[in-house]
Structure formats: structure tokens, C-alpha cells
XYZ file of C-alpha atoms in Angstrom:
311
model
C 113.270 106.354 90.122
C 116.712 105.676 91.524
C 119.024 106.052 88.537
C 122.511 104.529 88.674
C 124.095 103.918 85.227
C 127.605 103.474 86.565
C 129.069 100.768 84.368
C 129.577 100.355 80.654
C 127.300 97.970 78.783
C 129.366 94.977 77.612
C 126.331 92.828 76.817
C 123.719 92.614 74.070
C 121.029 91.871 76.634
C 119.044 94.026 79.058
C 117.779 92.304 82.219
C 114.859 93.400 84.392
C 113.787 91.840 87.692
C 110.305 92.727 88.952
C 109.883 91.828 92.614
C 106.626 91.339 94.478
C 106.198 89.810 97.905
C 104.995 86.520 96.442
C 106.860 86.338 93.131
C 109.856 87.465 91.111
C 109.751 87.992 87.356
C 112.691 88.183 84.991
C 112.525 89.775 81.557
C 115.446 89.833 79.149
C 115.309 91.907 75.986
C 117.722 92.297 73.124
C 117.763 95.392 70.967
C 117.090 94.284 67.412
C 117.250 95.946 64.044
C 115.981 99.531 63.783
C 116.093 99.773 67.597
C 113.092 97.469 67.998
C 113.596 95.292 71.087
C 113.147 91.545 71.100
C 111.842 89.676 74.135
C 114.041 86.610 74.687
C 113.140 85.638 78.277
C 109.947 86.117 80.307
C 109.729 83.897 83.374
C 108.928 83.970 87.084
C 109.414 82.043 90.321
C 107.612 82.022 93.646
C 109.327 83.871 96.486
C 109.445 81.398 99.355
C 109.106 82.745 102.917
C 110.053 86.251 101.829
C 113.481 85.165 100.570
C 113.793 87.396 97.510
C 117.552 86.897 97.238
C 117.289 83.137 96.760
C 114.589 83.635 94.110
C 116.799 86.141 92.310
C 119.803 83.812 92.323
C 117.587 80.993 91.060
C 116.483 82.971 88.012
C 119.959 84.382 87.394
C 121.371 80.842 87.391
C 118.626 79.525 85.119
C 119.326 82.273 82.578
C 123.051 82.588 83.193
C 123.861 83.010 79.495
C 122.018 86.348 79.508
C 123.542 87.515 82.774
C 127.161 87.294 81.647
C 129.273 90.248 80.511
C 127.815 92.797 82.913
C 124.377 93.389 81.347
C 122.329 96.471 82.272
C 119.950 95.443 85.063
C 116.893 97.241 86.411
C 114.918 96.343 89.518
C 111.175 97.037 89.664
C 109.757 97.112 93.186
C 106.225 95.838 93.569
C 103.695 97.846 95.531
C 104.428 95.791 98.657
C 108.053 96.983 98.674
C 107.494 100.736 98.613
C 105.145 103.504 99.682
C 103.967 106.240 97.324
C 102.993 109.613 98.754
C 101.981 112.954 97.244
C 103.285 115.932 99.205
C 103.926 119.631 98.803
C 107.204 120.234 97.034
C 109.881 121.315 99.531
C 111.477 124.672 98.737
C 114.772 123.159 97.628
C 116.843 122.901 94.493
C 116.249 119.693 92.479
C 119.649 118.245 93.387
C 118.870 118.732 97.098
C 115.299 117.537 97.020
C 115.788 113.763 96.705
C 118.385 113.721 99.481
C 116.041 115.559 101.859
C 112.935 113.492 101.171
C 113.512 110.924 103.899
C 113.098 113.729 106.453
C 110.133 115.346 104.660
C 108.405 111.958 104.670
C 108.984 111.312 108.379
C 105.276 111.494 109.262
C 103.941 110.200 105.919
C 105.558 106.766 105.548
C 106.299 103.934 107.954
C 110.093 103.997 107.461
C 112.312 105.817 109.931
C 114.503 108.499 108.279
C 117.699 106.520 108.845
C 116.162 103.509 107.041
C 114.352 105.447 104.313
C 115.545 105.798 100.748
C 113.398 107.971 98.521
C 113.081 109.631 95.159
C 110.278 111.440 93.381
C 108.573 112.156 90.095
C 106.216 114.906 88.991
C 102.936 114.720 87.135
C 102.432 117.178 84.258
C 99.246 118.835 85.569
C 98.110 119.809 89.060
C 95.266 121.539 90.818
C 95.429 125.307 90.593
C 97.723 126.698 93.273
C 99.295 123.352 94.107
C 102.937 122.369 93.678
C 103.166 118.713 94.623
C 105.548 115.850 93.940
C 104.992 112.111 94.068
C 107.536 110.563 96.426
C 108.518 106.890 96.311
C 109.984 105.567 99.582
C 111.452 102.174 100.451
C 113.381 100.526 103.267
C 117.091 101.127 102.785
C 118.097 97.978 104.673
C 115.722 95.761 102.715
C 116.643 97.315 99.368
C 120.383 97.105 100.090
C 120.169 93.346 100.556
C 118.312 92.884 97.281
C 120.701 95.143 95.382
C 123.655 93.179 96.713
C 122.143 90.032 95.235
C 121.752 91.840 91.911
C 125.385 92.983 92.079
C 126.305 89.298 92.110
C 124.669 89.161 88.657
C 125.972 92.438 87.250
C 127.669 95.624 88.405
C 125.693 97.563 85.805
C 122.549 98.446 87.778
C 120.658 100.986 85.715
C 117.751 101.975 87.955
C 115.301 101.003 90.667
C 111.714 101.702 89.632
C 108.406 101.564 91.447
C 105.706 99.392 89.915
C 103.567 102.440 89.170
C 106.407 103.990 87.148
C 107.256 100.774 85.296
C 103.648 100.048 84.374
C 103.304 103.582 83.014
C 105.761 102.680 80.240
C 103.152 100.266 78.864
C 100.471 102.907 78.367
C 102.326 105.807 76.775
C 100.774 105.014 73.404
C 97.473 106.544 74.490
C 96.927 110.042 73.137
C 93.237 110.467 74.015
C 92.308 110.768 77.723
C 92.252 107.211 79.044
C 91.687 105.638 82.445
C 93.816 102.536 83.043
C 92.889 100.009 85.723
C 95.838 97.777 86.655
C 95.859 95.238 89.476
C 97.765 92.165 90.594
C 96.479 89.636 93.157
C 96.511 90.858 96.760
C 97.752 94.303 95.695
C 96.150 97.694 95.628
C 94.737 98.515 92.215
C 96.377 101.343 90.300
C 93.919 103.743 88.684
C 95.880 105.920 86.282
C 94.880 108.524 83.719
C 96.896 109.034 80.539
C 96.786 111.697 77.869
C 99.233 112.591 75.102
C 101.442 109.667 76.089
C 101.890 110.852 79.685
C 100.525 109.687 83.013
C 98.392 112.490 84.407
C 96.855 110.888 87.516
C 97.950 107.981 89.717
C 95.814 106.497 92.503
C 96.469 103.322 94.499
C 93.140 101.894 95.721
C 93.531 99.304 98.453
C 89.827 98.512 98.649
C 90.210 96.634 95.351
C 92.902 94.201 96.560
C 90.532 91.211 96.277
C 89.321 92.050 92.783
C 91.091 89.010 91.310
C 88.892 86.637 93.345
C 85.671 87.584 91.543
C 83.987 84.750 89.671
C 82.132 85.249 86.399
C 78.842 84.730 88.231
C 79.762 87.478 90.692
C 80.751 89.747 87.816
C 77.401 89.122 86.124
C 75.713 90.058 89.422
C 77.487 93.432 89.609
C 80.698 92.481 91.391
C 82.729 94.989 89.368
C 80.728 97.973 90.596
C 83.425 99.013 93.145
C 85.916 99.147 90.265
C 83.470 101.192 88.194
C 83.143 103.673 91.057
C 86.926 104.113 91.320
C 87.314 104.495 87.552
C 84.601 107.158 87.649
C 86.346 108.951 90.517
C 89.599 109.022 88.581
C 87.849 110.359 85.502
C 85.924 112.962 87.484
C 89.119 114.194 89.149
C 90.813 114.543 85.772
C 87.862 116.284 84.108
C 86.400 118.413 86.902
C 89.230 119.091 89.338
C 92.067 119.312 86.839
C 89.716 120.802 84.195
C 90.843 118.526 81.390
C 89.159 116.921 78.384
C 86.621 114.145 78.992
C 87.795 110.570 79.320
C 87.438 108.695 76.033
C 88.117 105.079 76.965
C 88.948 102.583 79.719
C 91.844 100.125 79.463
C 92.018 97.055 81.727
C 95.165 95.228 82.857
C 93.602 93.062 85.545
C 94.197 89.559 86.858
C 90.705 88.524 85.791
C 89.713 86.153 82.983
C 89.582 88.048 79.706
C 85.873 87.481 79.307
C 83.259 89.548 77.490
C 81.288 89.744 80.745
C 84.026 91.890 82.306
C 83.971 94.371 79.436
C 80.176 94.401 79.213
C 79.760 95.073 82.948
C 82.063 98.099 82.890
C 80.643 99.432 79.622
C 77.163 99.338 81.114
C 78.309 101.069 84.306
C 80.473 103.762 82.685
C 79.032 104.305 79.240
C 82.471 104.338 77.646
C 84.473 101.984 75.411
C 86.331 99.395 77.506
C 89.058 97.062 76.258
C 91.867 94.863 77.518
C 95.400 96.255 77.489
C 97.678 95.066 74.689
C 101.254 93.884 74.898
C 103.792 95.437 72.497
C 104.091 93.463 69.260
C 107.668 92.501 70.096
C 106.612 90.968 73.430
C 103.474 89.062 72.492
C 105.043 85.695 71.662
C 106.700 85.113 75.059
C 104.618 87.345 77.325
C 102.539 85.778 80.079
C 99.348 87.318 78.692
C 97.735 87.856 82.102
C 99.546 91.150 82.885
C 101.576 89.567 85.695
C 104.691 90.519 83.694
C 103.544 94.020 82.715
C 105.736 95.719 85.323
C 108.787 93.693 84.263
C 108.276 94.459 80.573
C 107.624 98.123 81.390
C 110.841 98.157 83.396
C 112.673 96.750 80.385
C 111.292 99.540 78.201
C 112.488 102.113 80.751
C 115.914 100.468 80.845
C 116.305 100.743 77.086
C 115.331 104.416 77.202
C 117.776 105.187 80.007
C 120.640 103.393 78.300
C 119.866 105.090 74.992
C 119.877 108.485 76.692
C 123.407 107.829 77.966
C 124.878 106.899 74.596
């Protein structure tokens, strides 16, 4: 997470842009009574020929009334805009670590050090004897162009989040060990494990990029078995390698039709309760409903938390 929080909030609205290679989502929330947010905008446009800046200006113009008065803005980068890598923690002080990551990642990501911008987060449990961090790296030149377009909307950029971090905000309600399967079309699926409101495991599985193309007939014929295998691997790693409590349930946030056949197939394969992910009550009226906006709404939740922490 790249955390900025430079400018004062002169607006009642909080704006989040979630950028994927093919689309850009905007979410605007307003903090209501008793600190409960209210979702006032949830929309998206197609990114034409990779021109994210034009898409951003299009949405900012369409919802100009919410982009006035320097609102807090957060950018969520889709999986196609960053690379996530687990590596041994360098022997550096925390304030030195983020600055040195672009050199530590030299052989682990495709960005050259001079064009690499990186930050990291840590998971609460690790294998015995390990001391790893999860690094998020992106292209500095590509990100700079996008951030300049956002600066045309507001000088109050709060943070830049990865999709895996933003989505995690949507699953922190789970106390019992839970495997979450999240996937958007043409993207790697995220297999995450949560317990006590915290993400414990994060895996990006590229072999599941075409999951959204499955038909109901293919699902009935066992087409979800590759997903079942990856869910089982995530659960086994959490239980056996990390020596944690058994997984209790599976939550799905997939770009598949919300059909009983999907749930039944995975229940039969895994022998565990399986259900579709829920949107927060305050977001349900305007939310897309197909999880395409989950990262944007999660980014909005993170924005509210960051701004609250600074007050």
C-alpha cells in the first residue's frame, strides 16, 4: 500500500477508482450517521486501447459533483497492473525497507529497478523459521501517468492499493477459518484464507483465468474441479503447513452465475459449507452484484479507515 494523505479533506465524499486493463470502476461513498458509510455512486467504463487516463477523465466528468472540493481519492490497481511476490525480509529497518525493495526485487519481477515502485505488507502467520514479506511492485512510469490524471481530479490522493489488499477489506468479517475464492474475467484467481478478521494466506492462481467462461452444463460435468483443487491446496497449507485450525467454510466471489449448481459442485468436492460472498448492507442497493466492483468498494472501505486514522 502506497500511503499519501497529504491534503486536508474539504469534501463530504470519498472517491475510489479501481483500474483493470479492460475496465475502470468508480465508487463514491459518503460517511453517514454513526460512521456508517453510504454508497452514492458505483459505475464503470470500458478502457479503450489501454487508455486508462481517458477512462478516468470520463468518469470524473460524469460524476463531477462528487469530485469537487478536493475529495480523498484512492486508486486500486488490478492484478494486471502490478506483480505480487513473497520474499525473505531484507535485514533493514522498516523505514528503509520499502525504499530498497526495487533492488531486492530485481530478479523477481519484470520491472527494471529504475522503473519499479514497490511497497509491502506482512501476513500474521508464517512457516516456522521463515520471515517473509509480500511485496507489491508496479511500473513507476505507468503509475505516474495514471496518478497525474487523478491529480487533475483531486490533490488529496490517499493511497494506492493492490487488488488483493482492497478485496481483503471485504472479508474481514470472517472469524472462523475461511477460504475465499475471488476472480474476475481474464485474471488470475485469488485464493485467500481468513481467520479472526485477518487475511492469513494469499495465492494468485493463473491457471484459473478462464474460470468465468464455464457454462452451467460444464459445471454440472465437473468443470469446477480445478477450482476445488486450488481451494483444497489453500486449506491444506493453512492447516498442515501453518498448523492452524481446520477450514470451516468456503466463500465465493466469482464472475459466474449465482446458481445452485456452482455451490453444489464445490460442496460435493470439498465437503464443506459453500456460499456466495455478501456485499455490506450499505452497498447493496447500488452495487453491481457480480463482484466486479468488490475491489473498488474494498478500496473505499480502506480509504475511510485511513482517513479516520489521521483525524
